[in-house]
Amino acid sequence: MIEAVLWDVDDTIFDFTGSERTGLLRHFEAEGMPSDEAALERWHRIAETARRRLAAGRLTYDEYRRARVRTFVDRPLTDIEADAWHDRYEALFAAAWSAFPDAASALDALPYRQGILSNSSTVHQERRMAALGLRHHFEVLLCSDRLGCAKPDPKAFLAACAALELPPARVAYVGDKLDVDAVGARSAGLHAIWLDRAGTATPTPSGIRRISTLTELSAHLAAC
Ligand SMILES: [Mg+2]
């Protein structure tokens, strides 16, 4: 019997990819730059390189943000100019924030306690859930920045279960990433639900339930 559901946020409840895409395209256009698929692809390539340098400890978070901007605009910018460019993007990204159309009704319908476990920043996810009018669904909102560990580490899932004062066998985890979310949750002893919105060809590993929309969720949880 399930007593609680823990949720991933990005690309599970919050349409991160779609919101980011809209925000970037509007920002490029507002900056007088080409605003198309090639520009998006270049931004993501530059961002990934900067992210690797951040992960390797070669950049601070502020330096990482500025490095993406400077490489992308391809001209010298002061720190203040680079930060302002990024802030203008953040404003357009925030204006484009949206939840998936099936999220609010799924959250409303579930007769379980609910919480969030995200590999993101607590401040970002608190802000997003509040802006989307969904924060009230969750008893706890836990992110890797304050937990000190991240999915798929079982410690992250177990910390979230402890916050709910429930054993993992009484908790389900719903997330869009097979390895980070579903396999991680299963390894920690939770009921793992993999939200595969794209309908990939990857076989479903044993011990994991796969859904393609959140409307399928309650039937799966009832069967756990
Ligand atoms: Mg996700």
PDB file of C-alpha atoms and ligand atoms in Angstrom:
ATOM      1  CA  MET A   1       0.000   0.000   0.000  1.00  0.00           C
ATOM      2  CA  ILE A   2       1.299   3.420  -0.988  1.00  0.00           C
ATOM      3  CA  GLU A   3       0.961   6.244   1.525  1.00  0.00           C
ATOM      4  CA  ALA A   4       2.917   8.953  -0.278  1.00  0.00           C
ATOM      5  CA  VAL A   5       4.124   9.964  -3.715  1.00  0.00           C
ATOM      6  CA  LEU A   6       7.404  11.771  -4.255  1.00  0.00           C
ATOM      7  CA  TRP A   7       7.844  13.727  -7.468  1.00  0.00           C
ATOM      8  CA  ASP A   8      10.600  14.855  -9.756  1.00  0.00           C
ATOM      9  CA  VAL A   9       9.898  18.385 -11.048  1.00  0.00           C
ATOM     10  CA  ASP A  10      11.748  19.215 -14.269  1.00  0.00           C
ATOM     11  CA  ASP A  11      10.146  17.606 -17.339  1.00  0.00           C
ATOM     12  CA  THR A  12       7.786  15.636 -15.069  1.00  0.00           C
ATOM     13  CA  ILE A  13       5.489  18.335 -13.585  1.00  0.00           C
ATOM     14  CA  PHE A  14       7.189  21.472 -14.916  1.00  0.00           C
ATOM     15  CA  ASP A  15       7.748  21.651 -18.686  1.00  0.00           C
ATOM     16  CA  PHE A  16      11.354  22.732 -18.254  1.00  0.00           C
ATOM     17  CA  THR A  17      12.460  21.915 -21.805  1.00  0.00           C
ATOM     18  CA  GLY A  18       9.511  23.687 -23.448  1.00  0.00           C
ATOM     19  CA  SER A  19       9.670  26.704 -21.129  1.00  0.00           C
ATOM     20  CA  GLU A  20      13.412  27.057 -21.624  1.00  0.00           C
ATOM     21  CA  ARG A  21      13.058  26.799 -25.393  1.00  0.00           C
ATOM     22  CA  THR A  22      10.396  29.526 -25.492  1.00  0.00           C
ATOM     23  CA  GLY A  23      12.395  31.768 -23.136  1.00  0.00           C
ATOM     24  CA  LEU A  24      15.600  31.390 -25.159  1.00  0.00           C
ATOM     25  CA  LEU A  25      13.961  32.050 -28.529  1.00  0.00           C
ATOM     26  CA  ARG A  26      12.209  35.184 -27.192  1.00  0.00           C
ATOM     27  CA  HIS A  27      15.453  36.361 -25.605  1.00  0.00           C
ATOM     28  CA  PHE A  28      17.573  35.870 -28.732  1.00  0.00           C
ATOM     29  CA  GLU A  29      14.999  37.826 -30.706  1.00  0.00           C
ATOM     30  CA  ALA A  30      14.873  40.624 -28.113  1.00  0.00           C
ATOM     31  CA  GLU A  31      18.691  40.842 -28.223  1.00  0.00           C
ATOM     32  CA  GLY A  32      18.610  41.229 -32.019  1.00  0.00           C
ATOM     33  CA  MET A  33      20.258  37.838 -32.570  1.00  0.00           C
ATOM     34  CA  PRO A  34      19.177  34.983 -34.849  1.00  0.00           C
ATOM     35  CA  SER A  35      16.350  33.183 -33.056  1.00  0.00           C
ATOM     36  CA  ASP A  36      16.146  29.710 -34.565  1.00  0.00           C
ATOM     37  CA  GLU A  37      17.033  26.043 -34.106  1.00  0.00           C
ATOM     38  CA  ALA A  38      20.699  26.645 -34.954  1.00  0.00           C
ATOM     39  CA  ALA A  39      20.933  29.320 -32.233  1.00  0.00           C
ATOM     40  CA  LEU A  40      19.297  26.989 -29.705  1.00  0.00           C
ATOM     41  CA  GLU A  41      21.648  24.182 -30.620  1.00  0.00           C
ATOM     42  CA  ARG A  42      24.685  26.507 -30.284  1.00  0.00           C
ATOM     43  CA  TRP A  43      23.462  27.773 -26.887  1.00  0.00           C
ATOM     44  CA  HIS A  44      23.021  24.235 -25.558  1.00  0.00           C
ATOM     45  CA  ARG A  45      26.444  23.168 -26.841  1.00  0.00           C
ATOM     46  CA  ILE A  46      28.119  26.163 -25.162  1.00  0.00           C
ATOM     47  CA  ALA A  47      26.115  25.650 -21.969  1.00  0.00           C
ATOM     48  CA  GLU A  48      27.123  21.967 -21.810  1.00  0.00           C
ATOM     49  CA  THR A  49      30.825  22.838 -22.127  1.00  0.00           C
ATOM     50  CA  ALA A  50      30.483  25.429 -19.349  1.00  0.00           C
ATOM     51  CA  ARG A  51      28.518  22.936 -17.225  1.00  0.00           C
ATOM     52  CA  ARG A  52      31.364  20.418 -17.479  1.00  0.00           C
ATOM     53  CA  ARG A  53      33.856  23.069 -16.300  1.00  0.00           C
ATOM     54  CA  LEU A  54      31.487  23.945 -13.424  1.00  0.00           C
ATOM     55  CA  ALA A  55      31.149  20.266 -12.451  1.00  0.00           C
ATOM     56  CA  ALA A  56      34.935  19.878 -12.547  1.00  0.00           C
ATOM     57  CA  GLY A  57      35.279  22.765 -10.103  1.00  0.00           C
ATOM     58  CA  ARG A  58      37.046  24.991 -12.635  1.00  0.00           C
ATOM     59  CA  LEU A  59      34.331  27.683 -12.521  1.00  0.00           C
ATOM     60  CA  THR A  60      32.203  29.145  -9.756  1.00  0.00           C
ATOM     61  CA  TYR A  61      28.462  29.325 -10.464  1.00  0.00           C
ATOM     62  CA  ASP A  62      28.675  33.030 -11.376  1.00  0.00           C
ATOM     63  CA  GLU A  63      31.648  32.383 -13.673  1.00  0.00           C
ATOM     64  CA  TYR A  64      29.731  29.545 -15.329  1.00  0.00           C
ATOM     65  CA  ARG A  65      26.767  31.815 -16.108  1.00  0.00           C
ATOM     66  CA  ARG A  66      29.051  34.539 -17.487  1.00  0.00           C
ATOM     67  CA  ALA A  67      31.144  32.068 -19.516  1.00  0.00           C
ATOM     68  CA  ARG A  68      28.018  30.841 -21.351  1.00  0.00           C
ATOM     69  CA  VAL A  69      26.970  34.390 -22.168  1.00  0.00           C
ATOM     70  CA  ARG A  70      30.389  35.611 -23.312  1.00  0.00           C
ATOM     71  CA  THR A  71      31.005  32.607 -25.543  1.00  0.00           C
ATOM     72  CA  PHE A  72      27.527  32.817 -27.016  1.00  0.00           C
ATOM     73  CA  VAL A  73      27.515  36.559 -27.806  1.00  0.00           C
ATOM     74  CA  ASP A  74      31.150  36.257 -28.948  1.00  0.00           C
ATOM     75  CA  ARG A  75      32.309  39.658 -27.738  1.00  0.00           C
ATOM     76  CA  PRO A  76      33.918  40.973 -24.549  1.00  0.00           C
ATOM     77  CA  LEU A  77      31.414  41.819 -21.799  1.00  0.00           C
ATOM     78  CA  THR A  78      32.021  43.142 -18.295  1.00  0.00           C
ATOM     79  CA  ASP A  79      30.660  41.037 -15.444  1.00  0.00           C
ATOM     80  CA  ILE A  80      27.812  43.535 -15.066  1.00  0.00           C
ATOM     81  CA  GLU A  81      26.952  43.325 -18.782  1.00  0.00           C
ATOM     82  CA  ALA A  82      27.091  39.511 -18.807  1.00  0.00           C
ATOM     83  CA  ASP A  83      24.918  39.299 -15.675  1.00  0.00           C
ATOM     84  CA  ALA A  84      22.404  41.751 -17.160  1.00  0.00           C
ATOM     85  CA  TRP A  85      22.200  39.689 -20.391  1.00  0.00           C
ATOM     86  CA  HIS A  86      21.536  36.569 -18.325  1.00  0.00           C
ATOM     87  CA  ASP A  87      18.980  38.342 -16.118  1.00  0.00           C
ATOM     88  CA  ARG A  88      17.060  39.452 -19.237  1.00  0.00           C
ATOM     89  CA  TYR A  89      16.978  35.806 -20.342  1.00  0.00           C
ATOM     90  CA  GLU A  90      15.860  34.633 -16.881  1.00  0.00           C
ATOM     91  CA  ALA A  91      12.948  37.093 -16.967  1.00  0.00           C
ATOM     92  CA  LEU A  92      11.736  35.756 -20.329  1.00  0.00           C
ATOM     93  CA  PHE A  93      12.253  32.159 -19.175  1.00  0.00           C
ATOM     94  CA  ALA A  94      10.170  32.845 -16.041  1.00  0.00           C
ATOM     95  CA  ALA A  95       7.446  34.434 -18.182  1.00  0.00           C
ATOM     96  CA  ALA A  96       7.309  31.193 -20.194  1.00  0.00           C
ATOM     97  CA  TRP A  97       7.132  28.789 -17.207  1.00  0.00           C
ATOM     98  CA  SER A  98       4.394  26.242 -17.643  1.00  0.00           C
ATOM     99  CA  ALA A  99       3.312  22.949 -16.158  1.00  0.00           C
ATOM    100  CA  PHE A 100       2.364  20.007 -18.367  1.00  0.00           C
ATOM    101  CA  PRO A 101      -1.384  20.017 -19.066  1.00  0.00           C
ATOM    102  CA  ASP A 102      -1.863  16.713 -17.198  1.00  0.00           C
ATOM    103  CA  ALA A 103       0.025  17.782 -14.036  1.00  0.00           C
ATOM    104  CA  ALA A 104      -2.534  19.806 -12.042  1.00  0.00           C
ATOM    105  CA  SER A 105      -5.337  17.268 -12.445  1.00  0.00           C
ATOM    106  CA  ALA A 106      -3.032  14.357 -11.524  1.00  0.00           C
ATOM    107  CA  LEU A 107      -1.849  16.156  -8.377  1.00  0.00           C
ATOM    108  CA  ASP A 108      -5.431  17.037  -7.446  1.00  0.00           C
ATOM    109  CA  ALA A 109      -6.685  13.485  -7.941  1.00  0.00           C
ATOM    110  CA  LEU A 110      -4.170  11.501  -5.881  1.00  0.00           C
ATOM    111  CA  PRO A 111      -5.406  10.372  -2.454  1.00  0.00           C
ATOM    112  CA  TYR A 112      -1.860  10.250  -1.041  1.00  0.00           C
ATOM    113  CA  ARG A 113       0.539  12.538   0.765  1.00  0.00           C
ATOM    114  CA  GLN A 114       2.882  14.188  -1.763  1.00  0.00           C
ATOM    115  CA  GLY A 115       6.362  15.643  -1.823  1.00  0.00           C
ATOM    116  CA  ILE A 116       9.124  16.773  -4.171  1.00  0.00           C
ATOM    117  CA  LEU A 117      12.646  15.390  -4.527  1.00  0.00           C
ATOM    118  CA  SER A 118      14.577  17.271  -7.223  1.00  0.00           C
ATOM    119  CA  ASN A 119      18.197  17.494  -8.370  1.00  0.00           C
ATOM    120  CA  SER A 120      17.920  21.248  -8.559  1.00  0.00           C
ATOM    121  CA  SER A 121      18.050  24.319  -6.375  1.00  0.00           C
ATOM    122  CA  THR A 122      15.545  24.677  -3.546  1.00  0.00           C
ATOM    123  CA  VAL A 123      15.041  28.379  -4.273  1.00  0.00           C
ATOM    124  CA  HIS A 124      14.324  27.708  -7.986  1.00  0.00           C
ATOM    125  CA  GLN A 125      11.861  24.902  -7.353  1.00  0.00           C
ATOM    126  CA  GLU A 126      10.045  26.740  -4.534  1.00  0.00           C
ATOM    127  CA  ARG A 127       9.635  29.718  -6.872  1.00  0.00           C
ATOM    128  CA  ARG A 128       8.476  27.626  -9.815  1.00  0.00           C
ATOM    129  CA  MET A 129       5.947  25.567  -7.875  1.00  0.00           C
ATOM    130  CA  ALA A 130       4.523  28.721  -6.288  1.00  0.00           C
ATOM    131  CA  ALA A 131       4.348  30.530  -9.653  1.00  0.00           C
ATOM    132  CA  LEU A 132       2.542  27.567 -11.206  1.00  0.00           C
ATOM    133  CA  GLY A 133       0.042  27.438  -8.317  1.00  0.00           C
ATOM    134  CA  LEU A 134       1.105  23.881  -7.373  1.00  0.00           C
ATOM    135  CA  ARG A 135       3.140  24.341  -4.191  1.00  0.00           C
ATOM    136  CA  HIS A 136       0.230  23.529  -1.851  1.00  0.00           C
ATOM    137  CA  HIS A 137       0.195  19.900  -3.029  1.00  0.00           C
ATOM    138  CA  PHE A 138       3.551  19.113  -1.423  1.00  0.00           C
ATOM    139  CA  GLU A 139       4.295  18.517   2.265  1.00  0.00           C
ATOM    140  CA  VAL A 140       8.029  18.556   1.607  1.00  0.00           C
ATOM    141  CA  LEU A 141      10.175  20.071  -1.151  1.00  0.00           C
ATOM    142  CA  LEU A 142      13.695  18.669  -1.059  1.00  0.00           C
ATOM    143  CA  CYS A 143      16.477  19.509  -3.513  1.00  0.00           C
ATOM    144  CA  SER A 144      19.997  18.187  -3.896  1.00  0.00           C
ATOM    145  CA  ASP A 145      21.575  21.576  -3.143  1.00  0.00           C
ATOM    146  CA  ARG A 146      20.473  21.381   0.504  1.00  0.00           C
ATOM    147  CA  LEU A 147      20.339  17.591   0.886  1.00  0.00           C
ATOM    148  CA  GLY A 148      24.022  17.278   0.046  1.00  0.00           C
ATOM    149  CA  CYS A 149      23.319  14.253  -2.171  1.00  0.00           C
ATOM    150  CA  ALA A 150      21.537  13.824  -5.485  1.00  0.00           C
ATOM    151  CA  LYS A 151      19.469  11.202  -7.309  1.00  0.00           C
ATOM    152  CA  PRO A 152      20.211   8.425  -8.231  1.00  0.00           C
ATOM    153  CA  ASP A 153      22.091   8.091  -4.916  1.00  0.00           C
ATOM    154  CA  PRO A 154      19.744   6.035  -2.679  1.00  0.00           C
ATOM    155  CA  LYS A 155      20.610   8.438   0.156  1.00  0.00           C
ATOM    156  CA  ALA A 156      18.601  11.185  -1.581  1.00  0.00           C
ATOM    157  CA  PHE A 157      15.475   8.987  -1.849  1.00  0.00           C
ATOM    158  CA  LEU A 158      15.862   7.720   1.719  1.00  0.00           C
ATOM    159  CA  ALA A 159      16.235  11.286   3.037  1.00  0.00           C
ATOM    160  CA  ALA A 160      12.956  12.208   1.335  1.00  0.00           C
ATOM    161  CA  CYS A 161      11.205   9.151   2.832  1.00  0.00           C
ATOM    162  CA  ALA A 162      12.613  10.098   6.250  1.00  0.00           C
ATOM    163  CA  ALA A 163      11.215  13.607   5.837  1.00  0.00           C
ATOM    164  CA  LEU A 164       7.789  12.014   5.320  1.00  0.00           C
ATOM    165  CA  GLU A 165       8.460   9.585   8.221  1.00  0.00           C
ATOM    166  CA  LEU A 166       7.629   6.639   5.971  1.00  0.00           C
ATOM    167  CA  PRO A 167       9.573   3.526   4.982  1.00  0.00           C
ATOM    168  CA  PRO A 168      10.499   3.449   1.258  1.00  0.00           C
ATOM    169  CA  ALA A 169       8.118   0.528   0.637  1.00  0.00           C
ATOM    170  CA  ARG A 170       5.198   2.913   1.389  1.00  0.00           C
ATOM    171  CA  VAL A 171       6.398   5.557  -1.055  1.00  0.00           C
ATOM    172  CA  ALA A 172       6.277   5.847  -4.861  1.00  0.00           C
ATOM    173  CA  TYR A 173       8.580   8.022  -6.945  1.00  0.00           C
ATOM    174  CA  VAL A 174       7.508   9.563 -10.261  1.00  0.00           C
ATOM    175  CA  GLY A 175      10.101  10.959 -12.655  1.00  0.00           C
ATOM    176  CA  ASP A 176      10.980  11.297 -16.342  1.00  0.00           C
ATOM    177  CA  LYS A 177      14.542   9.948 -16.261  1.00  0.00           C
ATOM    178  CA  LEU A 178      14.875   6.166 -16.319  1.00  0.00           C
ATOM    179  CA  ASP A 179      18.348   6.012 -14.756  1.00  0.00           C
ATOM    180  CA  VAL A 180      18.319   8.967 -12.355  1.00  0.00           C
ATOM    181  CA  ASP A 181      14.679   8.700 -11.241  1.00  0.00           C
ATOM    182  CA  ALA A 182      13.208   5.230 -11.768  1.00  0.00           C
ATOM    183  CA  VAL A 183      16.281   3.029 -11.342  1.00  0.00           C
ATOM    184  CA  GLY A 184      17.464   5.200  -8.445  1.00  0.00           C
ATOM    185  CA  ALA A 185      14.100   4.975  -6.688  1.00  0.00           C
ATOM    186  CA  ARG A 186      13.903   1.209  -7.209  1.00  0.00           C
ATOM    187  CA  SER A 187      17.421   0.775  -5.769  1.00  0.00           C
ATOM    188  CA  ALA A 188      16.367   2.678  -2.644  1.00  0.00           C
ATOM    189  CA  GLY A 189      13.333   0.426  -2.192  1.00  0.00           C
ATOM    190  CA  LEU A 190      10.619   2.835  -3.376  1.00  0.00           C
ATOM    191  CA  HIS A 191       7.947   1.990  -5.952  1.00  0.00           C
ATOM    192  CA  ALA A 192       9.366   3.401  -9.177  1.00  0.00           C
ATOM    193  CA  ILE A 193       7.167   5.000 -11.832  1.00  0.00           C
ATOM    194  CA  TRP A 194       8.948   6.079 -15.012  1.00  0.00           C
ATOM    195  CA  LEU A 195       7.146   8.836 -16.909  1.00  0.00           C
ATOM    196  CA  ASP A 196       8.211   8.269 -20.511  1.00  0.00           C
ATOM    197  CA  ARG A 197       6.343  11.054 -22.303  1.00  0.00           C
ATOM    198  CA  ALA A 198       8.283  10.504 -25.536  1.00  0.00           C
ATOM    199  CA  GLY A 199       7.471   6.783 -25.718  1.00  0.00           C
ATOM    200  CA  THR A 200      11.072   5.662 -26.215  1.00  0.00           C
ATOM    201  CA  ALA A 201      11.981   2.221 -27.508  1.00  0.00           C
ATOM    202  CA  THR A 202      13.945   1.373 -24.339  1.00  0.00           C
ATOM    203  CA  PRO A 203      12.555  -1.768 -22.673  1.00  0.00           C
ATOM    204  CA  THR A 204      11.094  -1.233 -19.198  1.00  0.00           C
ATOM    205  CA  PRO A 205      13.426  -2.768 -16.588  1.00  0.00           C
ATOM    206  CA  SER A 206      11.864  -5.164 -14.097  1.00  0.00           C
ATOM    207  CA  GLY A 207      10.429  -3.620 -10.953  1.00  0.00           C
ATOM    208  CA  ILE A 208       9.644  -0.337 -12.716  1.00  0.00           C
ATOM    209  CA  ARG A 209       6.214   0.785 -13.907  1.00  0.00           C
ATOM    210  CA  ARG A 210       6.149   2.884 -17.061  1.00  0.00           C
ATOM    211  CA  ILE A 211       3.522   5.475 -17.973  1.00  0.00           C
ATOM    212  CA  SER A 212       3.359   7.894 -20.891  1.00  0.00           C
ATOM    213  CA  THR A 213       1.028  10.490 -19.312  1.00  0.00           C
ATOM    214  CA  LEU A 214       0.148  11.414 -15.744  1.00  0.00           C
ATOM    215  CA  THR A 215      -3.472  10.426 -16.364  1.00  0.00           C
ATOM    216  CA  GLU A 216      -2.286   6.793 -16.119  1.00  0.00           C
ATOM    217  CA  LEU A 217      -0.669   7.361 -12.741  1.00  0.00           C
ATOM    218  CA  SER A 218      -3.470   6.715 -10.244  1.00  0.00           C
ATOM    219  CA  ALA A 219      -4.258   3.258 -11.669  1.00  0.00           C
ATOM    220  CA  HIS A 220      -0.601   2.237 -11.346  1.00  0.00           C
ATOM    221  CA  LEU A 221      -0.316   3.583  -7.803  1.00  0.00           C
ATOM    222  CA  ALA A 222      -3.463   1.740  -6.752  1.00  0.00           C
ATOM    223  CA  ALA A 223      -1.871  -1.495  -8.012  1.00  0.00           C
ATOM    224  CA  CYS A 224       1.388  -1.003  -6.065  1.00  0.00           C
TER     225      CYS A 224
HETATM  226 MG    MG B   1      13.212  15.421 -14.564  1.00  0.00          MG
END
